[in-house]
Every structure is written in C-alpha cells, then in structure tokens.
C-alpha cells in the first residue's frame, strides 16, 4: 500500500483508537468480578450460541466484547497456547499472567502493525487457591494491560455500570449476592428511554459462568436455566423474554459501522 | 534429531491462524517434536531402535498388564491391576493404568507402559481441547475413533515390539442409562471394535479375567456389585498370570477402579471403598480359592 500523504504518527494512532473504541462501545456489556468462591462472569447476551465468556484452562477464564470473529480468534489462540504449554510442561505451568501478556502482545502489535486494529476488549481471569490470589487482567485494543483488584466492566456504555459497581461491590460476596451486584450493574447501563419492562435482565438475556475455586481440576462452569434463575434477584426471576422477540444473538454489526449508519448504540 | 528444537511453536502467528479443532493436528503442524514417538523429522518413528523382536538385544521397558471393563445398569466400570513388569522383574508395584480422559470417558492401557501413558496424555488433551474450542464435547464414537487413529500412528513402534493396546470405555449421554455404557477395544493396527456383550479385558492376564467375567458379569447389576465383579476378575487374572499384580494388603495397594454414570460422570472410586471390596474378595477366596 502506498502512502501518498504524510500523516503524523500521533494522528494515525488517534484514528485507530477511535475506530476500536467505537466498535467496542457498540456491543452489550460484560462484568467480571471476584467473589468468595472464585471469579464470576456475567454478560448481557441474548443469544444461546455465540458466547462471550469461555474456558481457557483449568483455572483460567476469558471474557470479551467487540467484534465476534476477532475475539473468537483470540480465544482459540489462547486455548491453543495454554494446551500446548500445559502439554509440553505441566498443567500448573499455565498461568493467567502468561496468557494476559500473550494477549497484550498480540493486540499491541496489531494496533501499530496491522491495517486495522482489533476492535475488542478482553478480560482474562485466573482463580487462585484463596481469594487473595485471584487475578483479573484487562487487556484493551491497543495492548494496554491492567491488573484489576476487584471487578472489570467492558463493552457498551461502561461508565454508569462502573459507577454502580463502585457503590455496591464489596470483597467476599457470596455467589447470589455477587450475581445480584453484577446484574444490577448491567441494568444500570441501559440507555435512557429503555422501557421499564426491558430494564430487567432475565435468564434468557444473561450468560453467566464462574471459575469455582472448590472444583478439583477444571474450575470453569456455566450457570444456565433453572440453576441461574435461582441465583438471580427476586424481581429478575419472572422475567423471561422469549427467544422469538426478534433480537438477534450476538452483537456483531458490519465492519466500519456499515458505511456510516452504525453509530447508533444497538441495545 | 535436533536437541535444540524449540518447545513452543515458532511464533504467535501459528496460534492466531485459522486452524483445526484438533490438538494433535495443531501440534503436528507446528510442534511435531512434542508428539509421542516423533523425533522432530517428518513424524517418522525412530528407525534405528532395535526392538525386543527385531534387533540382536532386547530393550526391557515396563509393560502394563491386565485391564477389565464391564457395563452395568447405570453405566460402565473399568479397573486395572497395579503391576508393571519388565521381563521377569516387577518394574513398578503401584503403577496406574486406568485414566479418566474426560467427564464421561476413561481409558485403560496394556502394553508398553511408556508409550501408552504418553498416548493417553495426548488423548486427554485432545478431548479437552476440542471441547473448549467447539463448546461441546466430541460424541462417544468421535472419541473412540480418535483413539483408534492414535493407536494406528503407533504401528511403526508396534512392529518393533512396543505394542500399545488401550481399552476405551465411555458413557453415551444420548442413550438410555441401561444402554449408555460402552466398551471399545483396539488392535495394534488401529482396528476399533465395539464390545456389545458388555465386558472385555486386555493385557497378559486377560484370558483369565475374561473367563471370570463371562461367569460373573450381570448387565443389570448395580454399581457396588459391578465393582465387586471387576475386582474378582482382576483377582482371577493375578491368580494365574505372573505379570498381573494381585491386591497387596501388606502395602495397601489396590486396583484402580473408575465408574462412569450419567449423573456423576467418570469417578475414580476411593481407595477406602476398593479396600473394603478387596478384603471381602480375599476373605471369600480364603474359604473357596476358586471364587
């Protein structure tokens, strides 16, 4: 590709940041937080098939927002890397820090080298032997990596959700309390003007999983259906929007916002 | 062979490229030196290694001996003795030859212990890798076919005497509990055989174990009775085969028994539970050595 006009590096990076940020904020949000028994992932996801939360290894889980095909590639890469590493050495030698660094390298180099940066934001969580050794890493589109002590909010409009979680989150919550905190957080992120009936998230609108410290080897476990309903706050249990309500699963929109008309938030 | 070959694939790109859902295929393409029986060049087994039957001298490696598997009303049970032999020597008294490979399957191994254990390790990673990438586990037949291809890969080594004969058991979650327990056997060429009679045994003591199972196996029995039958069959194998280890009450070494049911999945029965069963069997045999 030829570069006919000079554009400053600064401007180039700003354009790329803007593209990535726009792509990420279009989707629905994901909350990851630590609770007394491990790590909890709660995503607003109307589909059953396209997942935002996944198992990577025995004690490591992954959550992502943004373009589905891109974070699916990254998820597969993480699973491959973890399995190759665990197979060549030992299962204990696969750590959350190693994978978080891997993702930071991939996103960071794509941000400057590739024609288009990844429009994704990731959270890599690792559950430890006790609640002090749980790890949450946030990796953003440009490869920045941060180690979050309590919770991570990604995708969609994050500010109201983060603000809400700052108020309600406490260390050492049990699982139902942690689910309530996360779901209430997600509900506070709905755009103004959402009808009151749609503000409550029921079983069919949530994707919930945990890294359960007490499980022996593979700690990742999805919580679905009746088991999830029991964990939800009282008022959310009866909410069950039918899958036929016309809302597509997944958050994907055409690349580049479908030639300019994709600037409206989708949810 | 290059000893300096890297342990991980060459670059990050290999992980990110679109690729197979199979761990073995991925490793074959990107890091073949990690696979069992490969030395880094084009997947050939080491050609110069003289086997016990080929070369002028023998290479004494540990061999695993007897594994039994039998179905029951709620699923399937697999059990193995704890002895590995090398010629006339007991190489290890407490080797484990039955492995849980995923939530609803297990493999027992007979033959060259080293190669077999590597094979099972790779097989377990393969199943988990597929399940994580695809979001659903392989079907029971998918798992057993995959294992067949891994046995076939070992044919070169098998020709030199390092034969591996796995015994695969699994619970088919798509079937009724009474029909869900499945046993699949293999030969050294990768041949795969369903055992619809509901019991089978592999290894040097298998002739005696199978005779025992033929008389004792009851497909409609419950779990406790089935575990007892498995331990009886291993006792019979150890009784007549020198390479099979009997229960060692002195050192408290007992058979490894794994049950697979619909509700609990694959579970290794605790040593306490097996010890109780073994003591009952031994007491019974003290009164009537023929069982």
PDB file of N, CA and C in Angstrom, chain B residues 78-145:
ATOM      1  N   UNK B  78     -14.471 -49.579  34.746  1.00  0.00           N
ATOM      2  CA  UNK B  78     -13.198 -50.070  34.224  1.00  0.00           C
ATOM      3  C   UNK B  78     -12.229 -50.178  35.409  1.00  0.00           C
ATOM      4  N   UNK B  79     -11.411 -51.234  35.401  1.00  0.00           N
ATOM      5  CA  UNK B  79     -10.490 -51.425  36.521  1.00  0.00           C
ATOM      6  C   UNK B  79      -9.195 -52.024  36.015  1.00  0.00           C
ATOM      7  N   UNK B  80      -8.107 -51.713  36.696  1.00  0.00           N
ATOM      8  CA  UNK B  80      -6.811 -52.252  36.301  1.00  0.00           C
ATOM      9  C   UNK B  80      -5.986 -52.627  37.512  1.00  0.00           C
ATOM     10  N   UNK B  81      -5.133 -53.651  37.350  1.00  0.00           N
ATOM     11  CA  UNK B  81      -4.214 -54.002  38.434  1.00  0.00           C
ATOM     12  C   UNK B  81      -3.104 -52.955  38.482  1.00  0.00           C
ATOM     13  N   UNK B  82      -2.159 -53.130  39.408  1.00  0.00           N
ATOM     14  CA  UNK B  82      -1.184 -52.057  39.627  1.00  0.00           C
ATOM     15  C   UNK B  82       0.246 -52.465  39.275  1.00  0.00           C
ATOM     16  N   UNK B  83       0.405 -53.567  38.562  1.00  0.00           N
ATOM     17  CA  UNK B  83       1.769 -54.049  38.333  1.00  0.00           C
ATOM     18  C   UNK B  83       2.268 -53.689  36.944  1.00  0.00           C
ATOM     19  N   UNK B  84       3.549 -53.263  36.854  1.00  0.00           N
ATOM     20  CA  UNK B  84       4.233 -53.161  35.572  1.00  0.00           C
ATOM     21  C   UNK B  84       5.424 -54.096  35.625  1.00  0.00           C
ATOM     22  N   UNK B  85       5.622 -54.873  34.557  1.00  0.00           N
ATOM     23  CA  UNK B  85       6.733 -55.819  34.560  1.00  0.00           C
ATOM     24  C   UNK B  85       7.704 -55.492  33.445  1.00  0.00           C
ATOM     25  N   UNK B  86       8.956 -55.887  33.662  1.00  0.00           N
ATOM     26  CA  UNK B  86       9.976 -55.748  32.643  1.00  0.00           C
ATOM     27  C   UNK B  86      10.704 -57.080  32.612  1.00  0.00           C
ATOM     28  N   UNK B  87      10.344 -57.902  31.630  1.00  0.00           N
ATOM     29  CA  UNK B  87      10.846 -59.284  31.652  1.00  0.00           C
ATOM     30  C   UNK B  87      10.290 -59.992  32.883  1.00  0.00           C
ATOM     31  N   UNK B  88      11.190 -60.598  33.641  1.00  0.00           N
ATOM     32  CA  UNK B  88      10.716 -61.309  34.830  1.00  0.00           C
ATOM     33  C   UNK B  88      10.722 -60.434  36.080  1.00  0.00           C
ATOM     34  N   UNK B  89      11.033 -59.162  35.913  1.00  0.00           N
ATOM     35  CA  UNK B  89      11.160 -58.270  37.070  1.00  0.00           C
ATOM     36  C   UNK B  89       9.893 -57.426  37.195  1.00  0.00           C
ATOM     37  N   UNK B  90       9.473 -57.193  38.425  1.00  0.00           N
ATOM     38  CA  UNK B  90       8.379 -56.244  38.653  1.00  0.00           C
ATOM     39  C   UNK B  90       8.975 -54.846  38.569  1.00  0.00           C
ATOM     40  N   UNK B  91       8.604 -54.118  37.523  1.00  0.00           N
ATOM     41  CA  UNK B  91       9.191 -52.792  37.313  1.00  0.00           C
ATOM     42  C   UNK B  91       8.582 -51.780  38.271  1.00  0.00           C
ATOM     43  N   UNK B  92       7.290 -51.901  38.529  1.00  0.00           N
ATOM     44  CA  UNK B  92       6.635 -50.986  39.460  1.00  0.00           C
ATOM     45  C   UNK B  92       5.432 -51.683  40.077  1.00  0.00           C
ATOM     46  N   UNK B  93       5.284 -51.501  41.384  1.00  0.00           N
ATOM     47  CA  UNK B  93       4.180 -52.176  42.074  1.00  0.00           C
ATOM     48  C   UNK B  93       2.893 -51.361  42.061  1.00  0.00           C
ATOM     49  N   UNK B  94       3.021 -50.051  41.938  1.00  0.00           N
ATOM     50  CA  UNK B  94       1.836 -49.207  42.119  1.00  0.00           C
ATOM     51  C   UNK B  94       1.580 -48.312  40.917  1.00  0.00           C
ATOM     52  N   UNK B  95       1.909 -48.807  39.719  1.00  0.00           N
ATOM     53  CA  UNK B  95       1.643 -48.023  38.510  1.00  0.00           C
ATOM     54  C   UNK B  95       0.126 -47.890  38.338  1.00  0.00           C
ATOM     55  N   UNK B  96      -0.298 -46.778  37.755  1.00  0.00           N
ATOM     56  CA  UNK B  96      -1.727 -46.603  37.466  1.00  0.00           C
ATOM     57  C   UNK B  96      -1.928 -46.705  35.970  1.00  0.00           C
ATOM     58  N   UNK B  97      -2.835 -47.588  35.559  1.00  0.00           N
ATOM     59  CA  UNK B  97      -3.015 -47.855  34.137  1.00  0.00           C
ATOM     60  C   UNK B  97      -4.425 -47.542  33.664  1.00  0.00           C
ATOM     61  N   UNK B  98      -5.245 -46.985  34.544  1.00  0.00           N
ATOM     62  CA  UNK B  98      -6.592 -46.564  34.161  1.00  0.00           C
ATOM     63  C   UNK B  98      -6.658 -45.052  34.360  1.00  0.00           C
ATOM     64  N   UNK B  99      -7.057 -44.345  33.308  1.00  0.00           N
ATOM     65  CA  UNK B  99      -7.055 -42.886  33.344  1.00  0.00           C
ATOM     66  C   UNK B  99      -8.432 -42.344  32.970  1.00  0.00           C
ATOM     67  N   UNK B 100      -8.864 -41.356  33.717  1.00  0.00           N
ATOM     68  CA  UNK B 100     -10.077 -40.624  33.328  1.00  0.00           C
ATOM     69  C   UNK B 100      -9.658 -39.636  32.251  1.00  0.00           C
ATOM     70  N   UNK B 101     -10.272 -39.736  31.054  1.00  0.00           N
ATOM     71  CA  UNK B 101      -9.819 -38.881  29.959  1.00  0.00           C
ATOM     72  C   UNK B 101     -10.706 -37.656  29.755  1.00  0.00           C
ATOM     73  N   UNK B 102     -11.977 -37.736  30.126  1.00  0.00           N
ATOM     74  CA  UNK B 102     -12.784 -36.523  30.230  1.00  0.00           C
ATOM     75  C   UNK B 102     -13.983 -36.843  31.120  1.00  0.00           C
ATOM     76  N   UNK B 103     -14.985 -35.973  31.138  1.00  0.00           N
ATOM     77  CA  UNK B 103     -16.037 -36.145  32.134  1.00  0.00           C
ATOM     78  C   UNK B 103     -16.810 -37.452  31.968  1.00  0.00           C
ATOM     79  N   UNK B 104     -16.850 -38.030  30.763  1.00  0.00           N
ATOM     80  CA  UNK B 104     -17.629 -39.244  30.544  1.00  0.00           C
ATOM     81  C   UNK B 104     -16.862 -40.337  29.809  1.00  0.00           C
ATOM     82  N   UNK B 105     -15.542 -40.341  29.937  1.00  0.00           N
ATOM     83  CA  UNK B 105     -14.798 -41.439  29.314  1.00  0.00           C
ATOM     84  C   UNK B 105     -13.555 -41.745  30.120  1.00  0.00           C
ATOM     85  N   UNK B 106     -13.041 -42.969  29.916  1.00  0.00           N
ATOM     86  CA  UNK B 106     -11.810 -43.380  30.584  1.00  0.00           C
ATOM     87  C   UNK B 106     -11.109 -44.399  29.697  1.00  0.00           C
ATOM     88  N   UNK B 107      -9.791 -44.508  29.884  1.00  0.00           N
ATOM     89  CA  UNK B 107      -9.006 -45.439  29.089  1.00  0.00           C
ATOM     90  C   UNK B 107      -8.122 -46.248  30.023  1.00  0.00           C
ATOM     91  N   UNK B 108      -8.072 -47.557  29.782  1.00  0.00           N
ATOM     92  CA  UNK B 108      -7.115 -48.404  30.471  1.00  0.00           C
ATOM     93  C   UNK B 108      -6.098 -48.878  29.463  1.00  0.00           C
ATOM     94  N   UNK B 109      -4.859 -49.090  29.882  1.00  0.00           N
ATOM     95  CA  UNK B 109      -3.817 -49.418  28.913  1.00  0.00           C
ATOM     96  C   UNK B 109      -3.105 -50.707  29.269  1.00  0.00           C
ATOM     97  N   UNK B 110      -2.785 -51.460  28.215  1.00  0.00           N
ATOM     98  CA  UNK B 110      -1.909 -52.613  28.370  1.00  0.00           C
ATOM     99  C   UNK B 110      -0.843 -52.495  27.292  1.00  0.00           C
ATOM    100  N   UNK B 111       0.313 -53.095  27.535  1.00  0.00           N
ATOM    101  CA  UNK B 111       1.395 -52.998  26.570  1.00  0.00           C
ATOM    102  C   UNK B 111       2.500 -52.104  27.086  1.00  0.00           C
ATOM    103  N   UNK B 112       3.300 -51.556  26.175  1.00  0.00           N
ATOM    104  CA  UNK B 112       4.432 -50.716  26.562  1.00  0.00           C
ATOM    105  C   UNK B 112       3.940 -49.517  27.364  1.00  0.00           C
ATOM    106  N   UNK B 113       4.272 -49.498  28.640  1.00  0.00           N
ATOM    107  CA  UNK B 113       3.671 -48.504  29.524  1.00  0.00           C
ATOM    108  C   UNK B 113       4.052 -47.082  29.130  1.00  0.00           C
ATOM    109  N   UNK B 114       5.318 -46.878  28.774  1.00  0.00           N
ATOM    110  CA  UNK B 114       5.780 -45.521  28.467  1.00  0.00           C
ATOM    111  C   UNK B 114       5.007 -44.912  27.314  1.00  0.00           C
ATOM    112  N   UNK B 115       4.941 -45.650  26.208  1.00  0.00           N
ATOM    113  CA  UNK B 115       4.244 -45.132  25.025  1.00  0.00           C
ATOM    114  C   UNK B 115       2.757 -44.964  25.325  1.00  0.00           C
ATOM    115  N   UNK B 116       2.200 -45.932  26.060  1.00  0.00           N
ATOM    116  CA  UNK B 116       0.766 -45.890  26.339  1.00  0.00           C
ATOM    117  C   UNK B 116       0.402 -44.672  27.184  1.00  0.00           C
ATOM    118  N   UNK B 117       1.229 -44.360  28.168  1.00  0.00           N
ATOM    119  CA  UNK B 117       0.915 -43.220  29.038  1.00  0.00           C
ATOM    120  C   UNK B 117       1.008 -41.912  28.252  1.00  0.00           C
ATOM    121  N   UNK B 118       2.015 -41.811  27.372  1.00  0.00           N
ATOM    122  CA  UNK B 118       2.090 -40.619  26.519  1.00  0.00           C
ATOM    123  C   UNK B 118       0.855 -40.504  25.635  1.00  0.00           C
ATOM    124  N   UNK B 119       0.422 -41.649  25.107  1.00  0.00           N
ATOM    125  CA  UNK B 119      -0.727 -41.644  24.215  1.00  0.00           C
ATOM    126  C   UNK B 119      -1.983 -41.177  24.951  1.00  0.00           C
ATOM    127  N   UNK B 120      -2.175 -41.664  26.166  1.00  0.00           N
ATOM    128  CA  UNK B 120      -3.360 -41.281  26.929  1.00  0.00           C
ATOM    129  C   UNK B 120      -3.305 -39.804  27.305  1.00  0.00           C
ATOM    130  N   UNK B 121      -2.108 -39.322  27.597  1.00  0.00           N
ATOM    131  CA  UNK B 121      -1.962 -37.914  27.955  1.00  0.00           C
ATOM    132  C   UNK B 121      -2.369 -37.037  26.758  1.00  0.00           C
ATOM    133  N   UNK B 122      -1.869 -37.405  25.601  1.00  0.00           N
ATOM    134  CA  UNK B 122      -2.221 -36.649  24.396  1.00  0.00           C
ATOM    135  C   UNK B 122      -3.717 -36.753  24.115  1.00  0.00           C
ATOM    136  N   UNK B 123      -4.261 -37.942  24.296  1.00  0.00           N
ATOM    137  CA  UNK B 123      -5.690 -38.167  24.038  1.00  0.00           C
ATOM    138  C   UNK B 123      -6.545 -37.289  24.964  1.00  0.00           C
ATOM    139  N   UNK B 124      -6.180 -37.204  26.231  1.00  0.00           N
ATOM    140  CA  UNK B 124      -6.952 -36.381  27.170  1.00  0.00           C
ATOM    141  C   UNK B 124      -6.923 -34.912  26.762  1.00  0.00           C
ATOM    142  N   UNK B 125      -5.733 -34.427  26.404  1.00  0.00           N
ATOM    143  CA  UNK B 125      -5.638 -33.026  25.983  1.00  0.00           C
ATOM    144  C   UNK B 125      -6.474 -32.806  24.727  1.00  0.00           C
ATOM    145  N   UNK B 126      -6.421 -33.782  23.819  1.00  0.00           N
ATOM    146  CA  UNK B 126      -7.183 -33.700  22.577  1.00  0.00           C
ATOM    147  C   UNK B 126      -8.685 -33.516  22.855  1.00  0.00           C
ATOM    148  N   UNK B 127      -9.218 -34.336  23.761  1.00  0.00           N
ATOM    149  CA  UNK B 127     -10.655 -34.259  24.068  1.00  0.00           C
ATOM    150  C   UNK B 127     -11.008 -32.915  24.690  1.00  0.00           C
ATOM    151  N   UNK B 128     -10.180 -32.479  25.633  1.00  0.00           N
ATOM    152  CA  UNK B 128     -10.472 -31.219  26.323  1.00  0.00           C
ATOM    153  C   UNK B 128     -10.341 -30.040  25.360  1.00  0.00           C
ATOM    154  N   UNK B 129      -9.321 -30.102  24.505  1.00  0.00           N
ATOM    155  CA  UNK B 129      -9.067 -29.028  23.550  1.00  0.00           C
ATOM    156  C   UNK B 129     -10.266 -28.857  22.607  1.00  0.00           C
ATOM    157  N   UNK B 130     -10.745 -29.968  22.089  1.00  0.00           N
ATOM    158  CA  UNK B 130     -11.898 -29.916  21.190  1.00  0.00           C
ATOM    159  C   UNK B 130     -13.111 -29.334  21.916  1.00  0.00           C
ATOM    160  N   UNK B 131     -13.329 -29.806  23.132  1.00  0.00           N
ATOM    161  CA  UNK B 131     -14.490 -29.357  23.899  1.00  0.00           C
ATOM    162  C   UNK B 131     -14.433 -27.847  24.162  1.00  0.00           C
ATOM    163  N   UNK B 132     -13.242 -27.349  24.457  1.00  0.00           N
ATOM    164  CA  UNK B 132     -13.123 -25.922  24.738  1.00  0.00           C
ATOM    165  C   UNK B 132     -13.301 -25.094  23.475  1.00  0.00           C
ATOM    166  N   UNK B 133     -12.699 -25.528  22.369  1.00  0.00           N
ATOM    167  CA  UNK B 133     -12.800 -24.744  21.136  1.00  0.00           C
ATOM    168  C   UNK B 133     -14.219 -24.764  20.589  1.00  0.00           C
ATOM    169  N   UNK B 134     -14.837 -25.932  20.595  1.00  0.00           N
ATOM    170  CA  UNK B 134     -16.131 -26.075  19.938  1.00  0.00           C
ATOM    171  C   UNK B 134     -17.308 -25.797  20.871  1.00  0.00           C
ATOM    172  N   UNK B 135     -17.068 -25.789  22.160  1.00  0.00           N
ATOM    173  CA  UNK B 135     -18.154 -25.544  23.102  1.00  0.00           C
ATOM    174  C   UNK B 135     -18.972 -26.778  23.433  1.00  0.00           C
ATOM    175  N   UNK B 136     -18.775 -27.869  22.706  1.00  0.00           N
ATOM    176  CA  UNK B 136     -19.455 -29.131  23.008  1.00  0.00           C
ATOM    177  C   UNK B 136     -18.421 -30.251  22.962  1.00  0.00           C
ATOM    178  N   UNK B 137     -18.611 -31.286  23.788  1.00  0.00           N
ATOM    179  CA  UNK B 137     -17.653 -32.400  23.733  1.00  0.00           C
ATOM    180  C   UNK B 137     -17.842 -33.227  22.470  1.00  0.00           C
ATOM    181  N   UNK B 138     -16.817 -33.975  22.094  1.00  0.00           N
ATOM    182  CA  UNK B 138     -16.938 -34.935  20.998  1.00  0.00           C
ATOM    183  C   UNK B 138     -17.975 -35.987  21.351  1.00  0.00           C
ATOM    184  N   UNK B 139     -18.605 -36.576  20.349  1.00  0.00           N
ATOM    185  CA  UNK B 139     -19.505 -37.696  20.603  1.00  0.00           C
ATOM    186  C   UNK B 139     -18.681 -38.897  21.049  1.00  0.00           C
ATOM    187  N   UNK B 140     -19.347 -39.872  21.648  1.00  0.00           N
ATOM    188  CA  UNK B 140     -18.609 -41.030  22.142  1.00  0.00           C
ATOM    189  C   UNK B 140     -17.883 -41.750  21.005  1.00  0.00           C
ATOM    190  N   UNK B 141     -18.547 -41.875  19.860  1.00  0.00           N
ATOM    191  CA  UNK B 141     -17.887 -42.535  18.731  1.00  0.00           C
ATOM    192  C   UNK B 141     -16.745 -41.689  18.182  1.00  0.00           C
ATOM    193  N   UNK B 142     -16.914 -40.367  18.250  1.00  0.00           N
ATOM    194  CA  UNK B 142     -15.824 -39.476  17.833  1.00  0.00           C
ATOM    195  C   UNK B 142     -14.588 -39.685  18.685  1.00  0.00           C
ATOM    196  N   UNK B 143     -14.798 -39.805  19.983  1.00  0.00           N
ATOM    197  CA  UNK B 143     -13.667 -40.027  20.889  1.00  0.00           C
ATOM    198  C   UNK B 143     -12.980 -41.345  20.584  1.00  0.00           C
ATOM    199  N   UNK B 144     -13.795 -42.418  20.405  1.00  0.00           N
ATOM    200  CA  UNK B 144     -13.162 -43.723  20.230  1.00  0.00           C
ATOM    201  C   UNK B 144     -12.477 -43.824  18.868  1.00  0.00           C
ATOM    202  N   UNK B 145     -13.007 -43.139  17.855  1.00  0.00           N
ATOM    203  CA  UNK B 145     -12.328 -43.132  16.551  1.00  0.00           C
ATOM    204  C   UNK B 145     -11.004 -42.386  16.619  1.00  0.00           C
TER     205      UNK B 145
END
